[in-house]
XYZ file of C-alpha atoms in Angstrom:
456
model
C -7.891 -27.712 17.954
C -6.385 -29.905 15.234
C -8.290 -31.169 12.212
C -7.329 -34.351 10.388
C -7.154 -34.427 6.596
C -10.368 -36.219 5.495
C -8.486 -38.096 2.773
C -6.522 -40.076 5.364
C -8.918 -39.891 8.292
C -10.710 -42.882 9.822
C -14.365 -43.336 8.946
C -15.617 -41.526 12.071
C -13.604 -38.406 11.306
C -14.703 -38.514 7.669
C -18.336 -38.773 8.772
C -17.833 -35.782 11.082
C -16.372 -33.761 8.222
C -19.312 -34.724 6.022
C -21.725 -33.608 8.753
C -20.010 -30.219 9.017
C -20.040 -29.715 5.252
C -23.724 -30.625 5.059
C -24.394 -27.752 7.481
C -21.914 -25.340 5.903
C -22.795 -21.696 5.398
C -21.791 -21.898 1.741
C -24.287 -24.718 1.202
C -26.991 -22.837 3.130
C -26.491 -19.754 0.955
C -26.822 -21.802 -2.222
C -29.987 -23.534 -0.987
C -31.578 -20.262 0.141
C -30.743 -18.611 -3.190
C -32.581 -21.349 -5.102
C -35.553 -21.507 -2.737
C -34.717 -24.997 -1.491
C -34.185 -23.735 2.064
C -36.139 -21.121 3.979
C -34.456 -18.043 5.322
C -32.637 -15.059 3.914
C -29.154 -13.755 3.223
C -27.824 -10.211 3.472
C -26.780 -10.205 -0.192
C -27.692 -12.237 -3.289
C -24.062 -11.800 -4.414
C -22.902 -14.282 -1.755
C -23.562 -17.115 -4.219
C -20.949 -15.734 -6.610
C -17.307 -16.724 -6.521
C -15.130 -14.159 -4.704
C -13.052 -13.760 -7.888
C -16.016 -11.941 -9.417
C -15.300 -9.071 -7.018
C -11.536 -9.059 -7.529
C -12.043 -7.536 -10.974
C -14.494 -4.825 -9.899
C -14.077 -1.642 -7.839
C -12.168 -2.079 -4.579
C -14.621 -3.353 -1.952
C -14.759 -5.819 0.894
C -17.255 -7.907 -1.037
C -20.713 -9.217 -0.120
C -21.380 -9.983 3.518
C -21.372 -8.088 6.789
C -18.784 -5.485 5.754
C -20.112 -4.713 2.288
C -21.354 -1.277 3.401
C -18.022 -0.268 4.957
C -15.705 2.108 3.124
C -12.517 0.367 2.032
C -9.374 2.530 2.259
C -7.622 3.692 -0.875
C -4.647 1.478 -1.560
C -6.101 -1.579 0.185
C -4.536 -4.797 -1.141
C -6.134 -6.159 -4.307
C -6.095 -9.727 -5.536
C -5.002 -10.407 -9.083
C -7.077 -12.607 -11.359
C -7.372 -16.219 -10.270
C -6.481 -18.552 -13.182
C -9.535 -19.804 -15.050
C -8.838 -23.458 -14.234
C -9.562 -22.779 -10.564
C -12.612 -20.621 -11.261
C -14.188 -23.307 -13.437
C -13.298 -26.341 -11.314
C -16.037 -28.164 -9.433
C -15.989 -28.356 -5.661
C -14.916 -32.001 -5.828
C -12.076 -31.183 -8.234
C -10.793 -28.368 -6.020
C -10.828 -30.517 -2.898
C -8.937 -33.293 -4.692
C -6.340 -30.828 -5.978
C -5.871 -29.386 -2.490
C -5.421 -32.827 -0.957
C -2.955 -33.860 -3.661
C -0.910 -30.663 -3.263
C -0.792 -31.017 0.513
C 0.325 -34.612 0.174
C 3.079 -33.618 -2.269
C 4.277 -30.821 0.013
C 4.123 -32.852 3.224
C 5.742 -31.125 6.210
C 6.938 -28.279 3.999
C 3.569 -26.541 4.404
C 1.131 -25.919 7.244
C -2.400 -24.694 6.569
C -4.105 -22.564 9.236
C -7.877 -21.981 9.279
C -9.572 -19.299 11.360
C -12.820 -20.183 13.159
C -14.730 -17.883 10.781
C -13.613 -19.590 7.578
C -16.095 -21.518 5.455
C -16.162 -25.275 6.152
C -15.026 -26.028 2.618
C -11.699 -24.439 3.607
C -11.594 -25.610 7.229
C -11.684 -29.256 6.165
C -8.151 -28.801 4.753
C -6.708 -26.938 7.756
C -4.006 -28.528 9.897
C -5.016 -26.224 12.751
C -8.256 -24.355 13.430
C -8.498 -21.588 15.991
C -8.503 -17.851 16.586
C -5.899 -15.502 15.173
C -3.315 -15.718 17.938
C -3.781 -19.457 18.508
C -3.057 -20.029 14.838
C 0.039 -17.824 14.780
C 1.388 -19.862 17.674
C 0.281 -23.153 16.125
C 2.519 -22.413 13.144
C 5.491 -22.318 15.527
C 4.907 -26.004 16.273
C 5.761 -26.851 12.646
C 9.436 -25.785 12.432
C 10.001 -27.798 9.247
C 7.333 -25.884 7.340
C 8.773 -23.690 4.606
C 5.378 -22.068 4.013
C 2.521 -21.071 6.319
C -0.758 -20.727 4.434
C -3.018 -18.573 6.606
C -6.701 -18.912 5.732
C -7.867 -15.801 7.514
C -7.419 -12.074 6.936
C -4.492 -9.733 6.349
C -3.634 -8.685 9.923
C -3.545 -12.347 10.965
C -1.031 -13.212 8.274
C 1.051 -10.206 9.353
C 1.105 -11.455 12.956
C 2.166 -14.893 11.765
C 4.997 -13.323 9.768
C 6.142 -11.325 12.809
C 6.279 -14.449 14.965
C 7.634 -16.887 12.354
C 11.223 -17.401 11.229
C 12.563 -15.118 8.471
C 12.990 -18.087 6.134
C 9.329 -19.130 6.444
C 6.930 -17.689 3.869
C 3.506 -16.631 5.143
C 0.883 -16.808 2.404
C -2.629 -15.280 2.331
C -4.636 -17.145 -0.350
C -6.605 -14.027 -1.328
C -4.915 -10.653 -0.821
C -8.333 -8.943 -0.768
C -9.146 -10.695 2.517
C -8.630 -7.679 4.736
C -10.551 -6.571 7.841
C -12.844 -3.552 7.821
C -12.417 -3.023 11.569
C -8.628 -3.089 11.344
C -8.827 -0.656 8.418
C -10.769 1.856 10.558
C -7.555 2.787 12.385
C -4.639 3.475 10.065
C -1.167 4.532 11.170
C -1.374 8.123 9.935
C -4.707 8.726 11.720
C -3.384 7.275 14.967
C -0.188 9.331 14.699
C -2.302 12.467 14.184
C -4.413 11.526 17.214
C -1.246 11.072 19.278
C -0.025 14.534 18.301
C -3.357 16.112 19.253
C -3.315 14.318 22.595
C 0.143 15.767 23.217
C -1.356 19.223 22.678
C -3.917 18.457 25.393
C -1.795 16.534 27.910
C 1.665 17.951 27.272
C 4.743 15.731 27.120
C 3.373 12.201 26.705
C 6.560 10.740 28.206
C 6.366 12.851 31.382
C 5.329 11.002 34.553
C 3.144 12.303 37.390
C 3.721 11.899 41.134
C 2.553 8.285 40.878
C 4.964 7.513 38.058
C 2.265 7.391 35.383
C 2.441 8.865 31.890
C -0.566 10.788 30.511
C -1.774 8.027 28.165
C -0.943 4.434 27.235
C -1.863 3.209 23.732
C -3.561 -0.196 23.555
C -4.386 -1.863 20.258
C -6.616 -4.862 19.782
C -5.084 -7.871 18.051
C -7.366 -7.017 15.111
C -5.099 -4.263 13.830
C -2.324 -3.825 11.316
C 1.305 -4.626 12.015
C 1.996 -0.885 11.687
C -0.290 -0.141 14.642
C 1.163 -2.967 16.702
C 4.511 -1.362 15.966
C 3.127 2.053 17.011
C 2.096 0.830 20.455
C 5.375 -1.011 20.814
C 7.263 2.254 20.205
C 5.128 4.226 22.637
C 5.150 1.906 25.632
C 1.819 0.330 24.751
C 0.539 -3.191 24.414
C -1.583 -5.449 22.225
C -4.678 -7.017 23.785
C -6.980 -9.872 22.882
C -10.665 -10.285 23.612
C -9.748 -12.595 26.499
C -7.053 -10.566 28.243
C -8.381 -7.057 27.539
C -9.269 -6.509 31.210
C -5.840 -7.588 32.403
C -4.204 -5.351 29.807
C -6.285 -2.334 30.886
C -5.509 -2.977 34.558
C -1.798 -2.985 33.791
C -2.101 0.058 31.548
C -3.836 2.026 34.305
C -0.927 1.227 36.608
C 1.459 2.892 34.150
C -0.787 5.561 32.640
C -3.461 8.004 33.704
C -5.648 6.903 30.827
C -5.733 4.597 27.778
C -6.142 5.225 24.066
C -7.926 2.059 22.859
C -8.219 1.161 19.170
C -9.611 0.093 16.784
C -12.720 -1.549 18.323
C -14.795 0.791 20.451
C -17.095 -1.991 21.660
C -14.437 -4.265 23.146
C -12.894 -1.238 24.870
C -16.212 0.046 26.208
C -17.505 -3.340 27.350
C -14.250 -4.174 29.108
C -13.814 -0.806 30.823
C -17.480 -0.673 31.868
C -17.140 -4.076 33.542
C -14.160 -2.641 35.441
C -16.295 0.221 36.765
C -15.201 3.001 34.415
C -18.178 5.393 33.938
C -19.398 5.846 30.381
C -18.930 9.604 30.641
C -15.204 8.996 31.112
C -14.970 7.075 27.837
C -15.133 9.683 25.057
C -15.116 8.570 21.440
C -12.289 9.590 19.138
C -13.502 10.220 15.607
C -10.359 10.686 13.481
C -12.270 12.922 11.044
C -12.918 15.591 13.705
C -10.610 17.929 15.659
C -9.766 16.386 19.050
C -11.761 13.394 17.879
C -15.007 15.310 18.342
C -14.437 15.889 22.066
C -13.438 18.949 24.062
C -10.144 19.375 25.887
C -12.069 19.108 29.179
C -13.645 15.819 28.072
C -10.220 14.427 27.254
C -8.696 15.718 30.491
C -11.291 13.752 32.470
C -11.084 10.666 30.225
C -10.087 7.268 31.545
C -10.435 5.394 28.221
C -10.431 7.127 24.828
C -12.295 4.875 22.407
C -11.491 4.841 18.703
C -14.458 5.093 16.354
C -14.119 1.548 14.995
C -16.255 -1.581 15.040
C -16.752 -5.071 13.646
C -19.566 -5.149 11.109
C -20.272 -8.822 11.876
C -20.848 -8.212 15.576
C -22.624 -4.908 15.028
C -25.473 -6.876 13.416
C -26.575 -8.394 16.738
C -29.339 -6.606 18.656
C -31.217 -6.653 21.954
C -34.417 -7.471 20.029
C -32.763 -10.614 18.663
C -31.945 -11.684 22.213
C -35.533 -10.993 23.325
C -36.867 -13.101 20.447
C -34.507 -15.946 21.318
C -35.659 -15.916 24.944
C -39.311 -15.821 23.916
C -39.035 -18.838 21.617
C -36.534 -20.748 23.786
C -37.167 -19.981 27.498
C -34.125 -22.015 28.619
C -31.721 -20.502 26.105
C -28.235 -19.375 27.092
C -27.171 -16.321 25.098
C -23.438 -15.952 24.521
C -22.047 -13.092 22.468
C -18.640 -11.831 21.458
C -17.399 -8.694 23.316
C -17.116 -6.891 19.959
C -20.926 -6.613 20.105
C -22.495 -3.286 21.158
C -22.722 -2.664 24.903
C -26.517 -3.084 25.031
C -26.205 -6.547 23.463
C -23.445 -7.651 25.842
C -25.489 -6.392 28.803
C -28.553 -8.352 27.663
C -26.642 -11.605 27.068
C -25.880 -14.282 29.655
C -22.174 -14.266 28.863
C -19.673 -12.616 26.547
C -16.310 -13.955 25.478
C -13.843 -14.615 22.678
C -14.373 -17.208 19.974
C -12.346 -19.689 22.006
C -14.467 -18.910 25.087
C -17.634 -19.655 23.091
C -16.239 -22.933 21.746
C -15.219 -24.106 25.229
C -18.489 -23.023 26.869
C -20.516 -25.124 24.440
C -18.201 -28.126 24.759
C -18.497 -28.031 28.562
C -22.310 -27.672 28.684
C -24.548 -30.603 29.712
C -26.318 -32.392 26.886
C -29.630 -30.865 25.926
C -28.521 -27.255 26.377
C -29.822 -24.521 24.086
C -27.549 -21.731 22.920
C -28.134 -18.548 20.941
C -24.735 -17.324 19.771
C -23.792 -13.818 18.706
C -20.750 -14.258 16.511
C -19.828 -15.087 12.911
C -22.218 -17.544 11.250
C -19.573 -20.003 9.990
C -18.481 -20.758 13.555
C -22.061 -20.944 14.826
C -23.229 -23.417 12.191
C -20.073 -25.495 12.633
C -20.648 -25.705 16.396
C -24.249 -26.747 15.780
C -23.071 -29.559 13.497
C -20.323 -30.686 15.879
C -22.631 -30.691 18.919
C -25.882 -32.420 17.960
C -26.506 -32.986 21.688
C -27.320 -29.256 21.940
C -29.606 -26.880 20.108
C -27.384 -24.096 18.771
C -28.452 -21.223 16.552
C -27.245 -17.783 15.525
C -28.919 -14.747 17.089
C -29.174 -13.109 13.676
C -31.674 -15.044 11.520
C -30.161 -13.585 8.334
C -27.216 -15.532 6.933
C -24.499 -12.908 6.623
C -20.887 -14.116 6.861
C -17.820 -11.953 7.388
C -17.231 -10.335 3.990
C -13.464 -10.653 4.091
C -13.174 -14.118 5.637
C -15.498 -15.242 2.860
C -12.985 -14.054 0.262
C -10.946 -17.183 1.031
C -12.309 -19.931 -1.228
C -11.026 -23.457 -1.978
C -10.080 -22.172 -5.451
C -7.543 -19.760 -3.976
C -6.261 -22.375 -1.544
C -5.742 -24.873 -4.383
C -3.945 -22.196 -6.403
C -1.413 -21.140 -3.747
C -0.699 -24.771 -2.799
C -0.150 -25.914 -6.383
C 2.114 -22.922 -6.954
C 4.170 -24.090 -3.964
C 4.398 -27.556 -5.484
C 5.733 -25.885 -8.639
C 8.299 -23.982 -6.573
C 6.539 -20.589 -6.668
C 5.578 -18.520 -3.627
C 2.581 -16.286 -4.381
C 0.679 -13.845 -2.151
C 3.462 -13.677 0.414
C 2.824 -11.352 3.364
C 5.900 -9.670 4.821
C 6.382 -7.133 7.607
C 9.478 -4.926 7.521
C 12.134 -5.521 10.150
C 11.686 -2.204 11.968
C 7.906 -2.500 12.272
C 8.167 -6.183 13.134
C 10.654 -5.457 15.918
C 8.418 -2.912 17.652
C 5.304 -5.037 17.046
C 7.019 -8.050 18.564
C 7.681 -6.029 21.733
C 3.971 -5.168 21.986
C 3.004 -8.810 21.406
C 5.438 -9.974 24.091
C 3.835 -7.539 26.542
C 0.485 -9.050 25.594
C 1.750 -12.551 26.348
C 2.908 -11.389 29.764
C -0.563 -9.986 30.544
C -2.149 -13.253 31.568
C -5.669 -13.229 33.039
C -6.177 -14.811 36.494
C -6.423 -18.586 36.545
C -10.209 -18.332 36.905
C -10.425 -16.689 33.478
C -9.737 -18.300 30.081
C -6.186 -18.120 28.740
C -5.522 -15.185 26.452
C -6.626 -15.792 22.891
C -7.405 -13.644 19.919
C -10.533 -12.812 18.017
């Protein structure tokens, strides 16, 4: 999906952009906070600028992940210059447009589906994490790739881009709480404990299978992508997770799946793996909290990780949607808990959701279980449908919401001045192993009847 810069767009495109901004989550939060719109938010702090939280204790910030524990040493964002903090919305948008015009083909701006509309309107490409990393490859003249998303996405873009291209994350504090739930040292410790249970992890059985294959979701650090690359594993996306597991089972007796327990459980359950053969691995407990017998019988070992956005959706919300809208189609992301996926009509990646709504006959009603910025944008872009979020509380992704037009204006104007700030780099050794795991992911294509592999 490509978005046109509103400053040079024809009237129809400009009107469409205005419609999206009128329905933006940022605007909804401001209206709710002042009583001019009904509804509620998960935190009154959402009305504040994200720079207010850069100066305080390390935290993900207000939103869905605000209750999650941020790891020690997580990236922090330095103070944003006062000129950007004090600028009006109109001033920031004008500065962004002017900087992009001055930079021309030297820069490409990528915007994840979950970004606020005030940022998306300036994106050259909008999509999921892997779509965007690949979209950057279509701009070979770009000296800088500005990734409006979160840290692991910028890392993936750096792995796939040329060494001379700078990948920039506008706000270094835009991490991912799910990705942070599986760090390299914890996974290495898990791997060592599994070796104590299974023996030599490189030894093959009579069928040529090793004891365990590591599989990491795209929503993980470059270090963990490198880990699976070193150990014969593979990266998966929410669209090709089943294909990846099928291939992993051909080469291994079982799979270690991290960091998202829900995607692993939902995918394996749909493949017929019994729940009792999917023990949870809690990195804070010996053997992950399981017994050696549990692990010996395991088919999929699930890491104790989750997405706080998708954990908010419940079966009761689905029941309420069906009661008030008898013809509703409920579509949720596979990062949702198993009970929610089971109660929905369909589950799929962000790209799956976008395409399902675009292909539906006019007059359809959808209740969507994914991040609110995407849901409200889809509702604005498809007035022929009735589209609403399953969760009635406005609660955006904490870390995606750390990207603000002020930060985007800052990094772009620094580029105009010849300065590269907030560059994300992955070391050569890690990048090499991670690239191997990503290439295996690309080779794991779902059947033609399923959507093409995309990220979260």
